[in-house]
PDB file of C-alpha atoms in Angstrom:
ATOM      1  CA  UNK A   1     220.199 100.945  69.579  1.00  0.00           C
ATOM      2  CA  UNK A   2     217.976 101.738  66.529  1.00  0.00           C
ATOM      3  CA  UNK A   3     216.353  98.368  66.709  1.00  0.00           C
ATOM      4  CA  UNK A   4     215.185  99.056  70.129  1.00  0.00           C
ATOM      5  CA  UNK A   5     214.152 102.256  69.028  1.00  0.00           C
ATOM      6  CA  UNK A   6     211.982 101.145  66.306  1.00  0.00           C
ATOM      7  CA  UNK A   7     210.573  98.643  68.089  1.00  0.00           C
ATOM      8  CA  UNK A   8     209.587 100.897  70.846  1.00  0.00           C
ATOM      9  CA  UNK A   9     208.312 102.982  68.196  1.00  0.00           C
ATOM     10  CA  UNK A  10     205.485 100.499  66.666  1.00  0.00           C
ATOM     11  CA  UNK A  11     204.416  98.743  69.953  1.00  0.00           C
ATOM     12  CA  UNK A  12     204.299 101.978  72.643  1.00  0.00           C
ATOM     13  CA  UNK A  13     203.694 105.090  70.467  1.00  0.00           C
ATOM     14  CA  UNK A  14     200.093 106.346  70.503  1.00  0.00           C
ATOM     15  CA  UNK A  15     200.946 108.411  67.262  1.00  0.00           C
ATOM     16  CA  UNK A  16     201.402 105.205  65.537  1.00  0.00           C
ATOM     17  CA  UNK A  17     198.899 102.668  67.020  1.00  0.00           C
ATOM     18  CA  UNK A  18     195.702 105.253  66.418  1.00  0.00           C
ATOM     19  CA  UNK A  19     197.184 105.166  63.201  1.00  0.00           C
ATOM     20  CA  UNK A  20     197.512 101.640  62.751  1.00  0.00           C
ATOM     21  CA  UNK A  21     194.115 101.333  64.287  1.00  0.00           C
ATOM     22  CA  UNK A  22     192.564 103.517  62.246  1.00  0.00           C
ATOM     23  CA  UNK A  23     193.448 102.237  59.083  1.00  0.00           C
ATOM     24  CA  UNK A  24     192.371  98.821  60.811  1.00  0.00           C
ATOM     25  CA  UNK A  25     188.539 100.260  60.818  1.00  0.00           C
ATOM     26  CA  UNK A  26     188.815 101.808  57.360  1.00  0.00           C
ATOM     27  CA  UNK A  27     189.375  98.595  55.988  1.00  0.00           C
ATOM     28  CA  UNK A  28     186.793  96.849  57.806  1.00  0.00           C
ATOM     29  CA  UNK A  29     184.105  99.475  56.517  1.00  0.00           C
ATOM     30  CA  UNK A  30     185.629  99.492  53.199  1.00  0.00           C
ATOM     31  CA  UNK A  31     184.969  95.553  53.029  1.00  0.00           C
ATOM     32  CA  UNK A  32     181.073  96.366  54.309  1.00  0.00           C
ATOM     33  CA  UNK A  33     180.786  99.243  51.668  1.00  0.00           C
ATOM     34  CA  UNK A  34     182.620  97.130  48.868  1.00  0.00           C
ATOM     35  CA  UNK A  35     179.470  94.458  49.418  1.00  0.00           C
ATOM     36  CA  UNK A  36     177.043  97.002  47.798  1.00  0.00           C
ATOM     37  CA  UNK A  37     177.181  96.529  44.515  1.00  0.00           C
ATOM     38  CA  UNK A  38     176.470 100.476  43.453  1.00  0.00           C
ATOM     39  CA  UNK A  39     179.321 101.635  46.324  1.00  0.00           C
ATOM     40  CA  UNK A  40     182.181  98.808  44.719  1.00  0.00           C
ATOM     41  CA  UNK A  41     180.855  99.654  40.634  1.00  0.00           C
ATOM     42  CA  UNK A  42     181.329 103.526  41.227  1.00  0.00           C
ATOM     43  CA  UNK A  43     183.825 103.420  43.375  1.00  0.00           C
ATOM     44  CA  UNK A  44     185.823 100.342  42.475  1.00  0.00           C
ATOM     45  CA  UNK A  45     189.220 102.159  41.673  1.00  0.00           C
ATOM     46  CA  UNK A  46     188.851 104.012  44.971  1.00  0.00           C
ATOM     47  CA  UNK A  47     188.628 100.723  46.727  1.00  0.00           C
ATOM     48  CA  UNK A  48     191.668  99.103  44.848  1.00  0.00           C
ATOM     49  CA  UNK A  49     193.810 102.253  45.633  1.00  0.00           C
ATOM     50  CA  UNK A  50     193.154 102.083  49.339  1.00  0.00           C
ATOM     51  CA  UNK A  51     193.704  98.349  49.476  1.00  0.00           C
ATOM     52  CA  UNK A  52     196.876  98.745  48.340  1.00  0.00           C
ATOM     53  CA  UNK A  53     198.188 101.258  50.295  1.00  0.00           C
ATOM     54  CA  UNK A  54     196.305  99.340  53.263  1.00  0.00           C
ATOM     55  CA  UNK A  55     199.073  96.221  52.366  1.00  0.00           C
ATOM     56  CA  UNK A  56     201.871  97.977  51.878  1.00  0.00           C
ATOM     57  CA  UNK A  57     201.285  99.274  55.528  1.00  0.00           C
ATOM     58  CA  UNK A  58     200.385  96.124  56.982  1.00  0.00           C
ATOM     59  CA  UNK A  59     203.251  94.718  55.541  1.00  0.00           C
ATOM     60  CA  UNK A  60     205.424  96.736  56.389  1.00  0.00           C
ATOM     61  CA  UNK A  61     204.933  96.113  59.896  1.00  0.00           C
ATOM     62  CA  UNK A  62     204.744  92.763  59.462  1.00  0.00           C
ATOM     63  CA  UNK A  63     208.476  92.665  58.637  1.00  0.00           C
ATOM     64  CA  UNK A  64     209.099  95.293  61.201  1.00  0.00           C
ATOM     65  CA  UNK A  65     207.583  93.452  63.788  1.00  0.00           C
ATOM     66  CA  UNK A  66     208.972  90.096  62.923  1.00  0.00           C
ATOM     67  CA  UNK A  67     212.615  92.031  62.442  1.00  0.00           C
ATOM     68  CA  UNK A  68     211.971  93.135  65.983  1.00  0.00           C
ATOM     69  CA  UNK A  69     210.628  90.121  67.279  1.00  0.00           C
ATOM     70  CA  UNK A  70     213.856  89.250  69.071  1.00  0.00           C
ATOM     71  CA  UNK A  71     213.621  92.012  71.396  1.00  0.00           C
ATOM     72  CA  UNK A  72     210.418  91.055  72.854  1.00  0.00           C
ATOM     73  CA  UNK A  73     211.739  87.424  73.757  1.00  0.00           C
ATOM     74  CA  UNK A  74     213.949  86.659  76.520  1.00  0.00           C
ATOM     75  CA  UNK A  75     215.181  83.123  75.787  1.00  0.00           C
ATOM     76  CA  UNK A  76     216.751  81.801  72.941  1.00  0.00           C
ATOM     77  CA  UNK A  77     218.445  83.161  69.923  1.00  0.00           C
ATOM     78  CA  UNK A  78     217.583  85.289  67.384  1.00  0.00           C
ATOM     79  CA  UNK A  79     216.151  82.882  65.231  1.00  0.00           C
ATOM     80  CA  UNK A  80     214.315  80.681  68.004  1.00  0.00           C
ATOM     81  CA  UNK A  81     212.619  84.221  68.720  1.00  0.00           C
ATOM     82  CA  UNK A  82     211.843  84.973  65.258  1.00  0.00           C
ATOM     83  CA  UNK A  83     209.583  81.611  64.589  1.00  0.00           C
ATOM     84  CA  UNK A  84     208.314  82.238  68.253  1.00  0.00           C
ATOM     85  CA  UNK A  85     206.521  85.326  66.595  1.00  0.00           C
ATOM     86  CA  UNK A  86     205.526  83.795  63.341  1.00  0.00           C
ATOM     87  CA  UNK A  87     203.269  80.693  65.394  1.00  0.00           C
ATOM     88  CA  UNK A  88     202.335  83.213  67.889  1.00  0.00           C
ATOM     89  CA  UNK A  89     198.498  84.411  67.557  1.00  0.00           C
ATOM     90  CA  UNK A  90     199.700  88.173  66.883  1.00  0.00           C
ATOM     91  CA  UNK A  91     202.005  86.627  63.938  1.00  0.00           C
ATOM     92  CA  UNK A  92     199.722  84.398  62.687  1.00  0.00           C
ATOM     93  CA  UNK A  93     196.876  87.245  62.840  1.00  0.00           C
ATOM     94  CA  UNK A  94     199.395  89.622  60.927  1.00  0.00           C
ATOM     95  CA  UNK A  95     200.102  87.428  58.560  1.00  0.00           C
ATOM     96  CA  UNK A  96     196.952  85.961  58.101  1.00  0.00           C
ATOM     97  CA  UNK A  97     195.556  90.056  57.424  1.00  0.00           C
ATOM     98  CA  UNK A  98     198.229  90.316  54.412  1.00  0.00           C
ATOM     99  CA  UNK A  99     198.008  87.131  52.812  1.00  0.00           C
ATOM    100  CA  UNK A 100     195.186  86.934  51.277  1.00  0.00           C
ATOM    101  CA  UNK A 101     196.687  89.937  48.878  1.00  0.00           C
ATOM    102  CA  UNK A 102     199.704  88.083  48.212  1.00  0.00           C
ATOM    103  CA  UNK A 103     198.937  84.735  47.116  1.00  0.00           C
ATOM    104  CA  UNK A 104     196.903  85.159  43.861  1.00  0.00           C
ATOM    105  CA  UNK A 105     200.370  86.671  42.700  1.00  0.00           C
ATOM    106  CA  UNK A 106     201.789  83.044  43.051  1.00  0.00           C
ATOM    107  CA  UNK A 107     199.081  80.797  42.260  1.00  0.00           C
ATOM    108  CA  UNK A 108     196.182  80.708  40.204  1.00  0.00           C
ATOM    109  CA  UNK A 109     192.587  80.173  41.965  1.00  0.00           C
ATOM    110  CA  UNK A 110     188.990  79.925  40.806  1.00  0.00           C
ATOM    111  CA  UNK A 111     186.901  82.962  41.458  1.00  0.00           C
ATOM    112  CA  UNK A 112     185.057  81.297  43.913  1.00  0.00           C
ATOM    113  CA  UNK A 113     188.209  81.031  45.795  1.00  0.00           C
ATOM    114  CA  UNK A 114     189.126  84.433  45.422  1.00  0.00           C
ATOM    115  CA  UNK A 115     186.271  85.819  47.051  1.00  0.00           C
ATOM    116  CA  UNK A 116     186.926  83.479  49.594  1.00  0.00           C
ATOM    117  CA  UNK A 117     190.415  84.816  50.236  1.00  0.00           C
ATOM    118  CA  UNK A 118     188.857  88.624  50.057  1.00  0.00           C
ATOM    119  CA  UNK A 119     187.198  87.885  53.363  1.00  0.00           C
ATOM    120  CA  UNK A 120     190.210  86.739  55.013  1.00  0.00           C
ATOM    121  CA  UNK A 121     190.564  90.737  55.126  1.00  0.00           C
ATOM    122  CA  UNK A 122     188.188  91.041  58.134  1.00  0.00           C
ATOM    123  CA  UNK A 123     190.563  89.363  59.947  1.00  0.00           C
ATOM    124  CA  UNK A 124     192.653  92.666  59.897  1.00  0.00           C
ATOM    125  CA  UNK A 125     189.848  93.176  62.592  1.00  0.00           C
ATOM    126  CA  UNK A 126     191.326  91.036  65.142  1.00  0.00           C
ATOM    127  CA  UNK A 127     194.795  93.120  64.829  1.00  0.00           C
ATOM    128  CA  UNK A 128     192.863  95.598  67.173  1.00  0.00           C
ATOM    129  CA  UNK A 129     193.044  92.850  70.238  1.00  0.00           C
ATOM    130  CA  UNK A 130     196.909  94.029  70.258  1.00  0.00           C
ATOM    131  CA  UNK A 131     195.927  97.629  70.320  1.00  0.00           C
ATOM    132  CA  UNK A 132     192.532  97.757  72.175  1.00  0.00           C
ATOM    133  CA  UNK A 133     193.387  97.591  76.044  1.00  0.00           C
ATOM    134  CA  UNK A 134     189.383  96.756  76.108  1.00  0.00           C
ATOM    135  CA  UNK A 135     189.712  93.860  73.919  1.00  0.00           C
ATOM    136  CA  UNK A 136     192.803  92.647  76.259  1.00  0.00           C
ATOM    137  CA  UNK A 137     190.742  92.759  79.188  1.00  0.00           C
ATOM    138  CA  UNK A 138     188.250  90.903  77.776  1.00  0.00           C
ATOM    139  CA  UNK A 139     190.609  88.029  76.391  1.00  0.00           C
ATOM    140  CA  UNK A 140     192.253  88.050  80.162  1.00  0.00           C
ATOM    141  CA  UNK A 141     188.595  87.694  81.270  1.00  0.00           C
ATOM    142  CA  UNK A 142     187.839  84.270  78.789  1.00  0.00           C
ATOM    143  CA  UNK A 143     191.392  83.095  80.261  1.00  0.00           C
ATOM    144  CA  UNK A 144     190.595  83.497  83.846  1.00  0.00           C
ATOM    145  CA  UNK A 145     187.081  82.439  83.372  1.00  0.00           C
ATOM    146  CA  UNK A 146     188.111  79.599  81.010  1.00  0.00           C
ATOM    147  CA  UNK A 147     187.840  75.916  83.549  1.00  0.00           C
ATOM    148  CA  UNK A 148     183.900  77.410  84.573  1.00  0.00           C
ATOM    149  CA  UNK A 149     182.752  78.003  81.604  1.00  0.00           C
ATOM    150  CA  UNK A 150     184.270  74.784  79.875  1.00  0.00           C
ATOM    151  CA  UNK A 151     182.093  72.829  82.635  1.00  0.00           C
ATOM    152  CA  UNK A 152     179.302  74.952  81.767  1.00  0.00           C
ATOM    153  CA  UNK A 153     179.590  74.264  77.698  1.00  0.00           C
ATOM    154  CA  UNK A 154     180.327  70.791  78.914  1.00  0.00           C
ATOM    155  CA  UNK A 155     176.998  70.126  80.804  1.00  0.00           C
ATOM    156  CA  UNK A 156     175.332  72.364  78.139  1.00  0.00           C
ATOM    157  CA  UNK A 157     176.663  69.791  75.422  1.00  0.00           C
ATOM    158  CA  UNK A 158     175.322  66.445  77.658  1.00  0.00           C
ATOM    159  CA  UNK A 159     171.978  68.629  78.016  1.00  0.00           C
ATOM    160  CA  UNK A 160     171.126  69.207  73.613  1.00  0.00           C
ATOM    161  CA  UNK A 161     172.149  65.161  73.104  1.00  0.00           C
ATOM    162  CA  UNK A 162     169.567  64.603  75.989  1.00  0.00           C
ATOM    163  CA  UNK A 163     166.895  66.333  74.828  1.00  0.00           C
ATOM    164  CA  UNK A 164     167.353  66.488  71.131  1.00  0.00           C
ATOM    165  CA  UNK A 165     167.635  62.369  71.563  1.00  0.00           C
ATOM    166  CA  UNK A 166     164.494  62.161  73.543  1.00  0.00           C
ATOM    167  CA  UNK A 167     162.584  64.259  70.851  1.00  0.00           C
ATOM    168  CA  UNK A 168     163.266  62.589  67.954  1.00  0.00           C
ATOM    169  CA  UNK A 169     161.816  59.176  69.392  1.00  0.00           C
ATOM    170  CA  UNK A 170     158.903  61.387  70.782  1.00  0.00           C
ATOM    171  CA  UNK A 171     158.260  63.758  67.520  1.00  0.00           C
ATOM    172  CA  UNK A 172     159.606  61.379  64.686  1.00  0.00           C
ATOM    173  CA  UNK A 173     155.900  59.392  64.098  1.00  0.00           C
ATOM    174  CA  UNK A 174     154.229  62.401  63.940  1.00  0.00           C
ATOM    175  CA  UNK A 175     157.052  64.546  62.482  1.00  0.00           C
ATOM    176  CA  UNK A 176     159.215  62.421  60.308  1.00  0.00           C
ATOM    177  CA  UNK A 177     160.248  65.344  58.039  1.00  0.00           C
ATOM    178  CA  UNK A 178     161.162  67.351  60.357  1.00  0.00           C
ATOM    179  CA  UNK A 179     162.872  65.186  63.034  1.00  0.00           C
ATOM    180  CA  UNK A 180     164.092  63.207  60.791  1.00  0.00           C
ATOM    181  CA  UNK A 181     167.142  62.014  62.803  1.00  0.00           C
ATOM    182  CA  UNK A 182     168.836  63.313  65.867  1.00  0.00           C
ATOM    183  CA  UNK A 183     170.818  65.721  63.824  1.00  0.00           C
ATOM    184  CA  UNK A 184     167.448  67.397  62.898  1.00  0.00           C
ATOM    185  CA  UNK A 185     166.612  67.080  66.670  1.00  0.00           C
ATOM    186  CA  UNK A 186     169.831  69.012  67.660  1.00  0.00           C
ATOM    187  CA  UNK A 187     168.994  72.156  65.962  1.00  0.00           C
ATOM    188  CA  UNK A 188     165.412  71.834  67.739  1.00  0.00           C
ATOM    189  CA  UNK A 189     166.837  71.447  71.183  1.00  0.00           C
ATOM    190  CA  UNK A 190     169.735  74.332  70.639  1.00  0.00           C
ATOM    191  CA  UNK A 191     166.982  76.936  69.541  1.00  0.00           C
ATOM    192  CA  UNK A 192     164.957  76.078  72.337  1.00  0.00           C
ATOM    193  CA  UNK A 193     167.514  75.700  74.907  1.00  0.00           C
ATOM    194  CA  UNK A 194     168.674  79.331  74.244  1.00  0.00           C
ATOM    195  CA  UNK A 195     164.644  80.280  73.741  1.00  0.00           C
ATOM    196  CA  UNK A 196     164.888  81.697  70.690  1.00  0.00           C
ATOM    197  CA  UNK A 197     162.474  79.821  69.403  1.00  0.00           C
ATOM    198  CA  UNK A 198     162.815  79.961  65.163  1.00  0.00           C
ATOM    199  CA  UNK A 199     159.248  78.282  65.121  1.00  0.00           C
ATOM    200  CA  UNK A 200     160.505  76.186  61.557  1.00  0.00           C
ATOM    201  CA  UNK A 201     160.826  73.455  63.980  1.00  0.00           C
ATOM    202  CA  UNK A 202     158.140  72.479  66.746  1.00  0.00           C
ATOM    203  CA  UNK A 203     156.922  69.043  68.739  1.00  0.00           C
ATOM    204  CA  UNK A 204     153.047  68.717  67.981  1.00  0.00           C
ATOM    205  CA  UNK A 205     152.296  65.794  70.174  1.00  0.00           C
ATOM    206  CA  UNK A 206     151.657  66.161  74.183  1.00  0.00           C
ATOM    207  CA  UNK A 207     154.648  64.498  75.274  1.00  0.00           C
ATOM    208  CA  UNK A 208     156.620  66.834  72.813  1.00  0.00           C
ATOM    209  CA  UNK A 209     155.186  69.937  74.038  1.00  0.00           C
ATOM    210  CA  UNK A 210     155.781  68.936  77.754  1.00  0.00           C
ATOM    211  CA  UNK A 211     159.571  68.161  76.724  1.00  0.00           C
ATOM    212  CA  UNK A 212     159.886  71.324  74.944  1.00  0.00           C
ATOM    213  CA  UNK A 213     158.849  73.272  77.875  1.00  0.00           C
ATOM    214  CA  UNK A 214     161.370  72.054  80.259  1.00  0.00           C
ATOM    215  CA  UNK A 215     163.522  72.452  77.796  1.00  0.00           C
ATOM    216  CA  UNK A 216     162.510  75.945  77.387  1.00  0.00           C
ATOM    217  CA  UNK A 217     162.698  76.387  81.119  1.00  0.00           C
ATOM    218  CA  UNK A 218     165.912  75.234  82.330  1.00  0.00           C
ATOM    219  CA  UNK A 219     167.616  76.522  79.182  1.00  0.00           C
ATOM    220  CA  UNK A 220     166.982  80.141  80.925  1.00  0.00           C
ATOM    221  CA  UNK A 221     169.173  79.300  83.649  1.00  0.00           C
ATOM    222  CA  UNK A 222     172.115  77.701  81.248  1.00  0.00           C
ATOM    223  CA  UNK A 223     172.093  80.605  79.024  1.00  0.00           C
ATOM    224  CA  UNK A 224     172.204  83.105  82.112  1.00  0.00           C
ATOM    225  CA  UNK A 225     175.031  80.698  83.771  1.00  0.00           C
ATOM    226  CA  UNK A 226     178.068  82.157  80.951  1.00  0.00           C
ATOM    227  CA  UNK A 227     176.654  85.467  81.630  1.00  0.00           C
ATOM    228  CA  UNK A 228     177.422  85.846  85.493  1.00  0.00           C
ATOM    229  CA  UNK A 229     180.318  83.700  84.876  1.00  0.00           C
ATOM    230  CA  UNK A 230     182.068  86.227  82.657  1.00  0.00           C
ATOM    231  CA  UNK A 231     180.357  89.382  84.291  1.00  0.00           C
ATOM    232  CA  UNK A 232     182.016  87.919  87.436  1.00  0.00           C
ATOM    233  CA  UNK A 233     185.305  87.353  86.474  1.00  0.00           C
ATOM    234  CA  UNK A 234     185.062  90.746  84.209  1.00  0.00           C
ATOM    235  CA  UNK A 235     184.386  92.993  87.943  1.00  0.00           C
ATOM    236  CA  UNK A 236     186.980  91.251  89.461  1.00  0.00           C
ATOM    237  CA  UNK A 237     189.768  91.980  86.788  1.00  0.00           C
ATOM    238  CA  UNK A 238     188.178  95.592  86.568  1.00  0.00           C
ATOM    239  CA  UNK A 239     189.249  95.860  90.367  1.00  0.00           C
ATOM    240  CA  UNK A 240     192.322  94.398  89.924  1.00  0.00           C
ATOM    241  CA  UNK A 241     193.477  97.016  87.093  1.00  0.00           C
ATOM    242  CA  UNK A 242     191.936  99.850  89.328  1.00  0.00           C
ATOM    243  CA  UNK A 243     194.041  98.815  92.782  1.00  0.00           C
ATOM    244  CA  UNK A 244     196.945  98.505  90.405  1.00  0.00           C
ATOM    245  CA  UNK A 245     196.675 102.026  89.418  1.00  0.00           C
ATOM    246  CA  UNK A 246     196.628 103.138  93.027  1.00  0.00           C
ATOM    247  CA  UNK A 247     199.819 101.278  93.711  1.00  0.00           C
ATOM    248  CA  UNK A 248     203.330 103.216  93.175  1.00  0.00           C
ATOM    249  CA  UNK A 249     206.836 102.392  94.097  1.00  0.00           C
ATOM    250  CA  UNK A 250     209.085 103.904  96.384  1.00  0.00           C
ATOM    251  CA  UNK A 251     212.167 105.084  93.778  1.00  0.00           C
ATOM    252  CA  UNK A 252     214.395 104.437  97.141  1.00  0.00           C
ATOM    253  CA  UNK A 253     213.374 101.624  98.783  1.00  0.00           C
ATOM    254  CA  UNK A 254     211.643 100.277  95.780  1.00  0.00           C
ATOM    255  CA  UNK A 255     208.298  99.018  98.264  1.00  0.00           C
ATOM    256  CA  UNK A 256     204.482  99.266  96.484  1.00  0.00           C
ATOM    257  CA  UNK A 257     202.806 101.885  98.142  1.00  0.00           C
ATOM    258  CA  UNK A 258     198.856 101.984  98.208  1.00  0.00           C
ATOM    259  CA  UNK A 259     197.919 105.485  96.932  1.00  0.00           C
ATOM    260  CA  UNK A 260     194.221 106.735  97.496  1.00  0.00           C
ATOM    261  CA  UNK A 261     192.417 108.722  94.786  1.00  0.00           C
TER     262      UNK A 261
END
């Protein structure tokens, strides 16, 4: 079936997708290079030209891929399947990559707005999640990973109110123009809690200073918590892909055989 075909074509050839992703990367270095001001004057045509030929492709397999859709869909009917695609995250990213181009044709906007829309073309970065096995792993990783590190963010959160709470009523006599309010406070405690450590914002007093080094302190463990968290869950996928390498099945019996390298 030439639909099948076709669709095999655009999601399993590597001819295609180091195409695709290359002309993925092109356009996120001709956005950087377009931001020089010298680069987009002398070059400005150059950059039109390749933006257009950029859409055309990405929209072309935009309607390819949502013509397709169907096949990649078990349940329901050709139509169900279709708007399955368009609300899924590759649609949406798809779309969201050609856009952009498209809708200055059919409406008018301020400039302001227009450069606005012109960065929505970085998102063409995020079409590489569908090609990059890397980036896969990775978003399998955040998945698996996701309950821990929601308690982590969670305590995290509880831990800047704390502490960015407790500073303002410590620092705001001394400091009233810089912790101002609690808001002010926040950005205080989240600098400090990651120990970065800006130094636009500091507690002067003695009580401030002893607050902002336990702070300091205990934000080296939180910040090092989401590390091992994902490292963790990252080694154990890792070993997951590499024992399901070594397994094969039996074209006979159809049993999954443990190969050694």
């Amino acid at each position: 079936m030439l639909k099948s075909k076709i669709h095999k074509f655009i999601t399993q050839n590597p001819i295609f997708l180091k195409f695709i992703y290359g002309i993925i990367i092109l356009n996120v270095l001709s956005v950087v290079l377009s931001s020089y001001k010298e680069i987009h004057h002398q070059y400005e045509t150059h950059f039109n030209y390749f933006e257009l030929v950029s859409i055309i492709i990405f929209s072309l397999e935009y309607i390819i891929r949502f013509w397709t859709s169907d096949i990649e869909y078990k349940t329901g009917t050709p139509i169900t399947k279709r708007i399955k695609f368009f609300f899924s995250t590759v649609g949406l990213i798809d779309l969201f990559a050609i856009l952009p181009f498209y809708l200055p044709l059919f409406f008018v906007f301020d400039l302001r707005v227009l450069r606005i829309l012109r960065l929505f073309r970085l998102l063409r970065i995020f079409k590489l999640g569908r090609l990059s096995k890397s980036l896969k792993i990775i978003t399998n990783v955040l998945k698996e990973s996701k309950s821990e590190l929601s308690i982590t963010l969670f305590v995290t959160f509880i831990l800047l109110t704390l502490s960015s709470t407790l500073m303002y009523y410590v620092e705001n006599e001394a400091q009233p123009e810089k912790f101002k309010n609690i808001g002010q406070s926040f950005w205080w405690a989240v600098s400090t809690l990651t120990t970065v450590g800006y130094g636009d914002v500091y507690p002067i007093t003695g009580i401030g200073k002893v607050l902002s080094s336990i702070v300091a302190l205990i934000g080296i463990g939180f910040v090092a918590l989401p590390t091992a968290i994902i490292s963790s869950a990252f080694i154990n996928n890792m070993q997951k892909n590499k024992q399901g390498k070594n397994e094969c099945e039996c074209p006979n019996c159809g049993v999954k055989v443990t190969t050694k390298d």
